[in-house]
C-alpha positions as a printed NumPy array, in Angstrom:
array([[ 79.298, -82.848, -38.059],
       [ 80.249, -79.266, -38.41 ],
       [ 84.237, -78.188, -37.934],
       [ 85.242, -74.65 , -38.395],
       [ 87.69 , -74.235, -41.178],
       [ 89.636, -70.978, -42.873],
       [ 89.358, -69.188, -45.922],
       [ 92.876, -70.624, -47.572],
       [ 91.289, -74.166, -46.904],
       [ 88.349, -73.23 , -49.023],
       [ 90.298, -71.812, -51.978],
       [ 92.823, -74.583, -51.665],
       [ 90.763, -77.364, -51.412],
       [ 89.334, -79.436, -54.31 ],
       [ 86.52 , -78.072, -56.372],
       [ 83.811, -80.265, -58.114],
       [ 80.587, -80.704, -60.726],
       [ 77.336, -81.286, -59.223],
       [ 74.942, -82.949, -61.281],
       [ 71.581, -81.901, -59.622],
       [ 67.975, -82.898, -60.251],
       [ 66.126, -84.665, -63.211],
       [ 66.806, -81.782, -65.34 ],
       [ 70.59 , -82.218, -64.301],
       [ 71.123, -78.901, -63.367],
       [ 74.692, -78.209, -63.416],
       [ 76.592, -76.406, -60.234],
       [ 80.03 , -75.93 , -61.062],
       [ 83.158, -74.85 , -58.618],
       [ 81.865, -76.291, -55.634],
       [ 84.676, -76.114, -53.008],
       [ 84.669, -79.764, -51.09 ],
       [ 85.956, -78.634, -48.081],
       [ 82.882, -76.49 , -47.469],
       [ 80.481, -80.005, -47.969],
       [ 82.509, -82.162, -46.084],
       [ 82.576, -79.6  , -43.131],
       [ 79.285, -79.915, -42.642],
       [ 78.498, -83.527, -43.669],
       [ 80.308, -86.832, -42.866],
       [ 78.878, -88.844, -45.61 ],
       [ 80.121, -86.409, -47.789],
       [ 83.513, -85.755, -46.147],
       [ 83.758, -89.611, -47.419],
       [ 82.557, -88.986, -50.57 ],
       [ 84.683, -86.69 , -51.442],
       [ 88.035, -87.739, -50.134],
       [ 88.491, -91.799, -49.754],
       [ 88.779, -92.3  , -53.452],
       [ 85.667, -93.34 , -54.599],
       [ 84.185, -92.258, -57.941],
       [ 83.364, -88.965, -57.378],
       [ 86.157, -88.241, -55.624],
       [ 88.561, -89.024, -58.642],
       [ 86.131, -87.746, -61.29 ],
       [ 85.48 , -84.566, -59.355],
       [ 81.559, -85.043, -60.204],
       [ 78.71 , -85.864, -58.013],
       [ 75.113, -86.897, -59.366],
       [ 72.477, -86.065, -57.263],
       [ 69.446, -86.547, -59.382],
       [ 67.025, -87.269, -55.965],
       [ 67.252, -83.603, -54.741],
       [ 65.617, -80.182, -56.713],
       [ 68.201, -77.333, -58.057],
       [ 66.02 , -74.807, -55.605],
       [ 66.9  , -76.965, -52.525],
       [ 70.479, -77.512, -53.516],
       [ 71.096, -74.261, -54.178],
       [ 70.048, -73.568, -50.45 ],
       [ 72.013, -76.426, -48.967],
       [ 75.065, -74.369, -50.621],
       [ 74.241, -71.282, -49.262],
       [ 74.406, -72.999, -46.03 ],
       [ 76.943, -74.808, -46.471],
       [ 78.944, -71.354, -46.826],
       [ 77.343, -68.855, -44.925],
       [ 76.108, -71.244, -42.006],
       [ 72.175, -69.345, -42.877],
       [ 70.159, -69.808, -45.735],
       [ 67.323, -67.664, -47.534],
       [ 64.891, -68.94 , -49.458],
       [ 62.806, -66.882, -51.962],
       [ 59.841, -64.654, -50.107],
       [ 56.246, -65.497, -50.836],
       [ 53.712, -62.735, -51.231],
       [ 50.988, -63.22 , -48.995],
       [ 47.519, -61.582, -49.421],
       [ 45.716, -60.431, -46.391],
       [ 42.83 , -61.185, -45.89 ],
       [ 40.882, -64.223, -43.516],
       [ 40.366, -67.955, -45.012],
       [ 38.97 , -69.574, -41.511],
       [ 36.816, -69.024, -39.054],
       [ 37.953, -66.514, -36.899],
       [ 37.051, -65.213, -32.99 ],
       [ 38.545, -62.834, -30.89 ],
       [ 40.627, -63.766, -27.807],
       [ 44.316, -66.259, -27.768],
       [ 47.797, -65.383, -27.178],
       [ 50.338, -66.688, -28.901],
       [ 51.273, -70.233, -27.746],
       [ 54.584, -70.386, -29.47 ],
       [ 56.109, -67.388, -27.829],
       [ 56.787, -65.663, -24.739],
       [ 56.211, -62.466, -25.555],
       [ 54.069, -59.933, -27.425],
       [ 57.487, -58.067, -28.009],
       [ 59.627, -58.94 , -31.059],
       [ 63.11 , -59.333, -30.16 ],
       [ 65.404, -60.34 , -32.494],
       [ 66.364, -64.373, -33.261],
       [ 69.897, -64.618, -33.271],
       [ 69.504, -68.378, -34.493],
       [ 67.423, -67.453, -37.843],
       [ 67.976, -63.52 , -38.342],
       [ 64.573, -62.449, -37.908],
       [ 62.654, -60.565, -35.4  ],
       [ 59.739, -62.86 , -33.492],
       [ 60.992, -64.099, -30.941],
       [ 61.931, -63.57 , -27.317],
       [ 65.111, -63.62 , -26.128],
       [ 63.844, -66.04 , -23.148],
       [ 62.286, -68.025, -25.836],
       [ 65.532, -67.888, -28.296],
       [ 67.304, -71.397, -26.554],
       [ 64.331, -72.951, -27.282],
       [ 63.48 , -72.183, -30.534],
       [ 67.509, -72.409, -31.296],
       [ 66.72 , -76.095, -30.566],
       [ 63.716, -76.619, -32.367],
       [ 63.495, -80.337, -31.902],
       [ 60.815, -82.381, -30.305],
       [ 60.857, -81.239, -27.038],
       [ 59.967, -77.871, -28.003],
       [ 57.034, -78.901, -29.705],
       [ 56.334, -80.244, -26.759],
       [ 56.509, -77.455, -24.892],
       [ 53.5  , -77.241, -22.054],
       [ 52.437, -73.509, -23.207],
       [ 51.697, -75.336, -26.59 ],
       [ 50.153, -78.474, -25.293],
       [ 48.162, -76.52 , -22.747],
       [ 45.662, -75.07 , -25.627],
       [ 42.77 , -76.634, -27.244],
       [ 42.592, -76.719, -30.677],
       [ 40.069, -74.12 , -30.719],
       [ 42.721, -71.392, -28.963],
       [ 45.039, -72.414, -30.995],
       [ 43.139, -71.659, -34.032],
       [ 42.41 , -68.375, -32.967],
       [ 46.065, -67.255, -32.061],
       [ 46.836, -68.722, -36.256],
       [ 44.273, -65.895, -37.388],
       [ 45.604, -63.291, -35.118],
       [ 48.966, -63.207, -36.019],
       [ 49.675, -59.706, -37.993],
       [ 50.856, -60.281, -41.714],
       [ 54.099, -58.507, -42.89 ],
       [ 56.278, -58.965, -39.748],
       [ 58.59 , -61.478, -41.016],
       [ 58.668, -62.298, -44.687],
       [ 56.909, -65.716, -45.706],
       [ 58.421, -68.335, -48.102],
       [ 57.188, -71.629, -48.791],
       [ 57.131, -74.406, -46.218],
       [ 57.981, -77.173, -48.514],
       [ 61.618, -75.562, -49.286],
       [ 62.394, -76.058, -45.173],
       [ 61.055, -79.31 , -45.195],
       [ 63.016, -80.454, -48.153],
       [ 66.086, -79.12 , -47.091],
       [ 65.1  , -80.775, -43.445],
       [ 64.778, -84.555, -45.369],
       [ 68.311, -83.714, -47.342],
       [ 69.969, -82.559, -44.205],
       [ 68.385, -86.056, -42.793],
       [ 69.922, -87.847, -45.236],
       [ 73.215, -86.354, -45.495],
       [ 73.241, -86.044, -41.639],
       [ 74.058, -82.327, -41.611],
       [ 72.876, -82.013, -38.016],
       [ 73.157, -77.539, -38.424],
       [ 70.899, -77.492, -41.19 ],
       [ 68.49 , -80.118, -40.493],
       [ 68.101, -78.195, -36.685],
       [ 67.747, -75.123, -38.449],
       [ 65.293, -75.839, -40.967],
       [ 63.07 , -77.973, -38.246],
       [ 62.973, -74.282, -36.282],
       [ 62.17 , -72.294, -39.635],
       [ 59.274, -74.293, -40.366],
       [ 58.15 , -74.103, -36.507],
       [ 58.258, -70.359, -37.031],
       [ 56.453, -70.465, -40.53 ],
       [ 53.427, -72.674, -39.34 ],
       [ 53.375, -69.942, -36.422],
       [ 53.133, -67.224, -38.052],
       [ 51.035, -68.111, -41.135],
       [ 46.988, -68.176, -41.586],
       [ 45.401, -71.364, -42.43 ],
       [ 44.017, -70.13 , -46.229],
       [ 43.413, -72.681, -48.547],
       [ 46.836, -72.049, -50.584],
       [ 48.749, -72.712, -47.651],
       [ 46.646, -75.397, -46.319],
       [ 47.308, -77.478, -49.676],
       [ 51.19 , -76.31 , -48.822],
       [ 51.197, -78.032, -45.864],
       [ 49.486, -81.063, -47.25 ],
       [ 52.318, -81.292, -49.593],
       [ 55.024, -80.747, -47.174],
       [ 53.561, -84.115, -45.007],
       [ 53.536, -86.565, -47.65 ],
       [ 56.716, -85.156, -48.54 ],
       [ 58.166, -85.735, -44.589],
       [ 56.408, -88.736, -44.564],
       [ 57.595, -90.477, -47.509],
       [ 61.333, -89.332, -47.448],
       [ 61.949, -89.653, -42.941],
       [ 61.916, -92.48 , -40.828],
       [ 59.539, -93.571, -37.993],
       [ 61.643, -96.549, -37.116],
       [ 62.25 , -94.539, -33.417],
       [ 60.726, -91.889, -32.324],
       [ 62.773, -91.365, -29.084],
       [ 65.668, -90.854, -31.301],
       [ 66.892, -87.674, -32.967],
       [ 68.049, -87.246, -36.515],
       [ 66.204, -89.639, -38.595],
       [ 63.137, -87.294, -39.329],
       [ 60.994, -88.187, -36.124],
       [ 60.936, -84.503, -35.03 ],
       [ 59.797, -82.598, -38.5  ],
       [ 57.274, -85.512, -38.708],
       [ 56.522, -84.625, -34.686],
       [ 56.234, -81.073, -35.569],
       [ 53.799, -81.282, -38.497],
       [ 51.653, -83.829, -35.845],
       [ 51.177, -81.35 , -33.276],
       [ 50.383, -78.356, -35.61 ],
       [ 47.675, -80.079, -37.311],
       [ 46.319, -81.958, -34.239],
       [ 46.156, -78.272, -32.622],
       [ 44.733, -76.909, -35.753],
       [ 42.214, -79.258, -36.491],
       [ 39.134, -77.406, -35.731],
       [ 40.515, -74.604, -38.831],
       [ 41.629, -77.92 , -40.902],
       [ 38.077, -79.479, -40.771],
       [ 35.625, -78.099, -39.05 ],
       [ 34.724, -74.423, -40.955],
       [ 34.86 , -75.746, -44.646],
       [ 33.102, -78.423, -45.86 ],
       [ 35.539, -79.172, -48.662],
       [ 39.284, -78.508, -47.805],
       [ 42.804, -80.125, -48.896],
       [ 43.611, -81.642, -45.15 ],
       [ 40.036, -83.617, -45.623],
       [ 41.376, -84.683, -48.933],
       [ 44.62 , -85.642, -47.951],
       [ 43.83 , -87.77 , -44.794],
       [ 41.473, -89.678, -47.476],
       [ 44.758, -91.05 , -48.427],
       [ 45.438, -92.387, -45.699],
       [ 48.697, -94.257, -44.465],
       [ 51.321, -93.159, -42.188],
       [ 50.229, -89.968, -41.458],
       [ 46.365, -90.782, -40.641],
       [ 47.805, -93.476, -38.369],
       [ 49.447, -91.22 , -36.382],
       [ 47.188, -88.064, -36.434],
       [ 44.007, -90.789, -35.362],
       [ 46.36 , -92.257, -32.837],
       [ 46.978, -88.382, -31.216],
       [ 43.31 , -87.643, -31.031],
       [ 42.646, -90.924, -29.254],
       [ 45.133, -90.349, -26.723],
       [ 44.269, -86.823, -26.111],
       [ 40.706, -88.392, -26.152],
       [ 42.119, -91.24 , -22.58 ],
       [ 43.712, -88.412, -21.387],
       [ 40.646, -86.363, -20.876],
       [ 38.189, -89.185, -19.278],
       [ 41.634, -90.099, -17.196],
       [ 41.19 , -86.189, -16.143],
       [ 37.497, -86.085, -15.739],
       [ 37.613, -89.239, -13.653],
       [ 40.25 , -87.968, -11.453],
       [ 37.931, -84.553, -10.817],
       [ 35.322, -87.098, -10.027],
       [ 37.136, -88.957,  -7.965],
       [ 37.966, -85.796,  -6.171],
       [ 35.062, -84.431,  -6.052],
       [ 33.283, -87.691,  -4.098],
       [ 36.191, -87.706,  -1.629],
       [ 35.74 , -83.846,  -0.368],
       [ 32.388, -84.907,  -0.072],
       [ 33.147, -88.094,   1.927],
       [ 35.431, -85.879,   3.866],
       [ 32.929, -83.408,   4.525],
       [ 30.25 , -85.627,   5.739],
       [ 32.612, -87.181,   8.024],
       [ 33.122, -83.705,   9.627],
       [ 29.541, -83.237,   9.828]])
């Protein structure tokens, strides 16, 4: 749900408390009308005369003040910016010369119009606008090994677009879920596409993307994976990066926080075991069909002969 509405709406409208986070942070003078543009549930909330409505105070203990605070920025801008992580340079993995990027189209930057920064084709731009599942699976992508793919995640350059922490998008992805704020939740899916493309796998980062599965995993829905909007695509997403990246994950350190964390087990291990095996069917389906091929243009041959 997203409906365009006026300044004098805004500044008319309603404004209320938020009670945010188990420190109860407060956030006063929210205008409703900017909420309940953007969000059905709270559209109801806010307007059929339940509680909150009348007592012009909403408790949302469940959610962080940092994440809030960026669901409000969206929520009046349409964009939001989370705070920019310094990142060293320097090389954690492995690392061989060699891969293009699998994510892109283009060695040129252009600029996004969907997220404001500079990465990405214009070709490319519809896609990554969408961000959902299909892009993900996207046949440039699942057309490299894990080993290319690897490679392109220590070539990209540092300093082109400014990093911030992948846990922020993913929250704000599992709020928009649950609020069903279909702009945000599409946008932050596509920010976190372009922050696991354009980040090296160093430890810090690796334990940052430990954190951001069991958080997608423990706050979205699996229920359907056909179906957008309950969670299935971040949780698709995060699949196919670390699937792709697995070689970096587990192969060049003996200890590393992805070998820890699929210790746990659950959901996640499920589904990341369940992705190997079938990429493991679909290459003896492959090399048996080569086979195959091979015998019968040598049956052909001999025929001829």
């Amino acid at each position: 749900m997203a409906t365009t509405i006026n300044f004098e709406e805004i500044v008319n409208g309603d404004v209320y408390t938020f009670v945010v986070g188990s420190e109860q942070k407060l956030y006063t003078s929210v205008h409703s009308a900017v909420l309940s543009r953007i969000s059905e549930p709270f559209a109801v909330m806010l307007s059929s005369g339940m509680k909150e409505s009348k007592d012009k105070r909403v408790v949302l203990l469940d959610v962080d003040p940092d994440t809030f605070r960026l669901v409000l920025e969206y929520a009046y801008t349409n964009f939001y910016r989370p705070p920019v992580v310094e990142i060293k340079t320097g090389r954690g993995y492995h690392h061989e010369e060699g891969s293009e990027n699998p994510f892109d189209t283009s060695k040129d930057p252009h600029f996004c119009g969907f997220c404001g920064s500079d990465q990405w084709s214009l070709f490319c731009w519809p896609k990554c606008k969408n961000a959902s599942a299909e892009v993900i699976a996207d046949k440039r992508l699942q057309g490299r090994t894990g080993s290319e793919f690897g490679k392109y995640l220590q070539e990209m350059s540092q300093g082109k677009v400014p990093f911030s922490d992948i846990r922020l998008h993913a929250r704000l992805y599992i709020f928009a879920t649950k609020w069903i704020m279909t702009g945000l939740q599409e946008m932050s899916l596509h920010r976190t596409h372009r922050e696991l493309a354009n980040r090296w796998l160093t430890e810090p980062f690796e334990q940052q993307l430990c954190d951001t599965i069991r958080e997608v995993y423990g706050n979205t829905s699996a229920a359907d994976q056909e179906s957008s909007g309950i969670g299935s695509e971040m949780r698709e997403l995060l699949l196919t990066y670390t699937f792709l990246a697995q070689e970096k994950l587990v192969k060049y350190k003996e200890k590393s926080p992805f070998k820890a964390f699929l210790l746990e087990g659950g959901e996640f291990l499920a589904d990341f075991t369940r992705k190997n095996l079938e990429a493991d069917e679909s290459l003896r389906k492959k090399r048996a069909e080569a086979k195959k091929e091979r015998y019968e243009r040598w049956w052909n041959e001999r025929k001829t002969t």
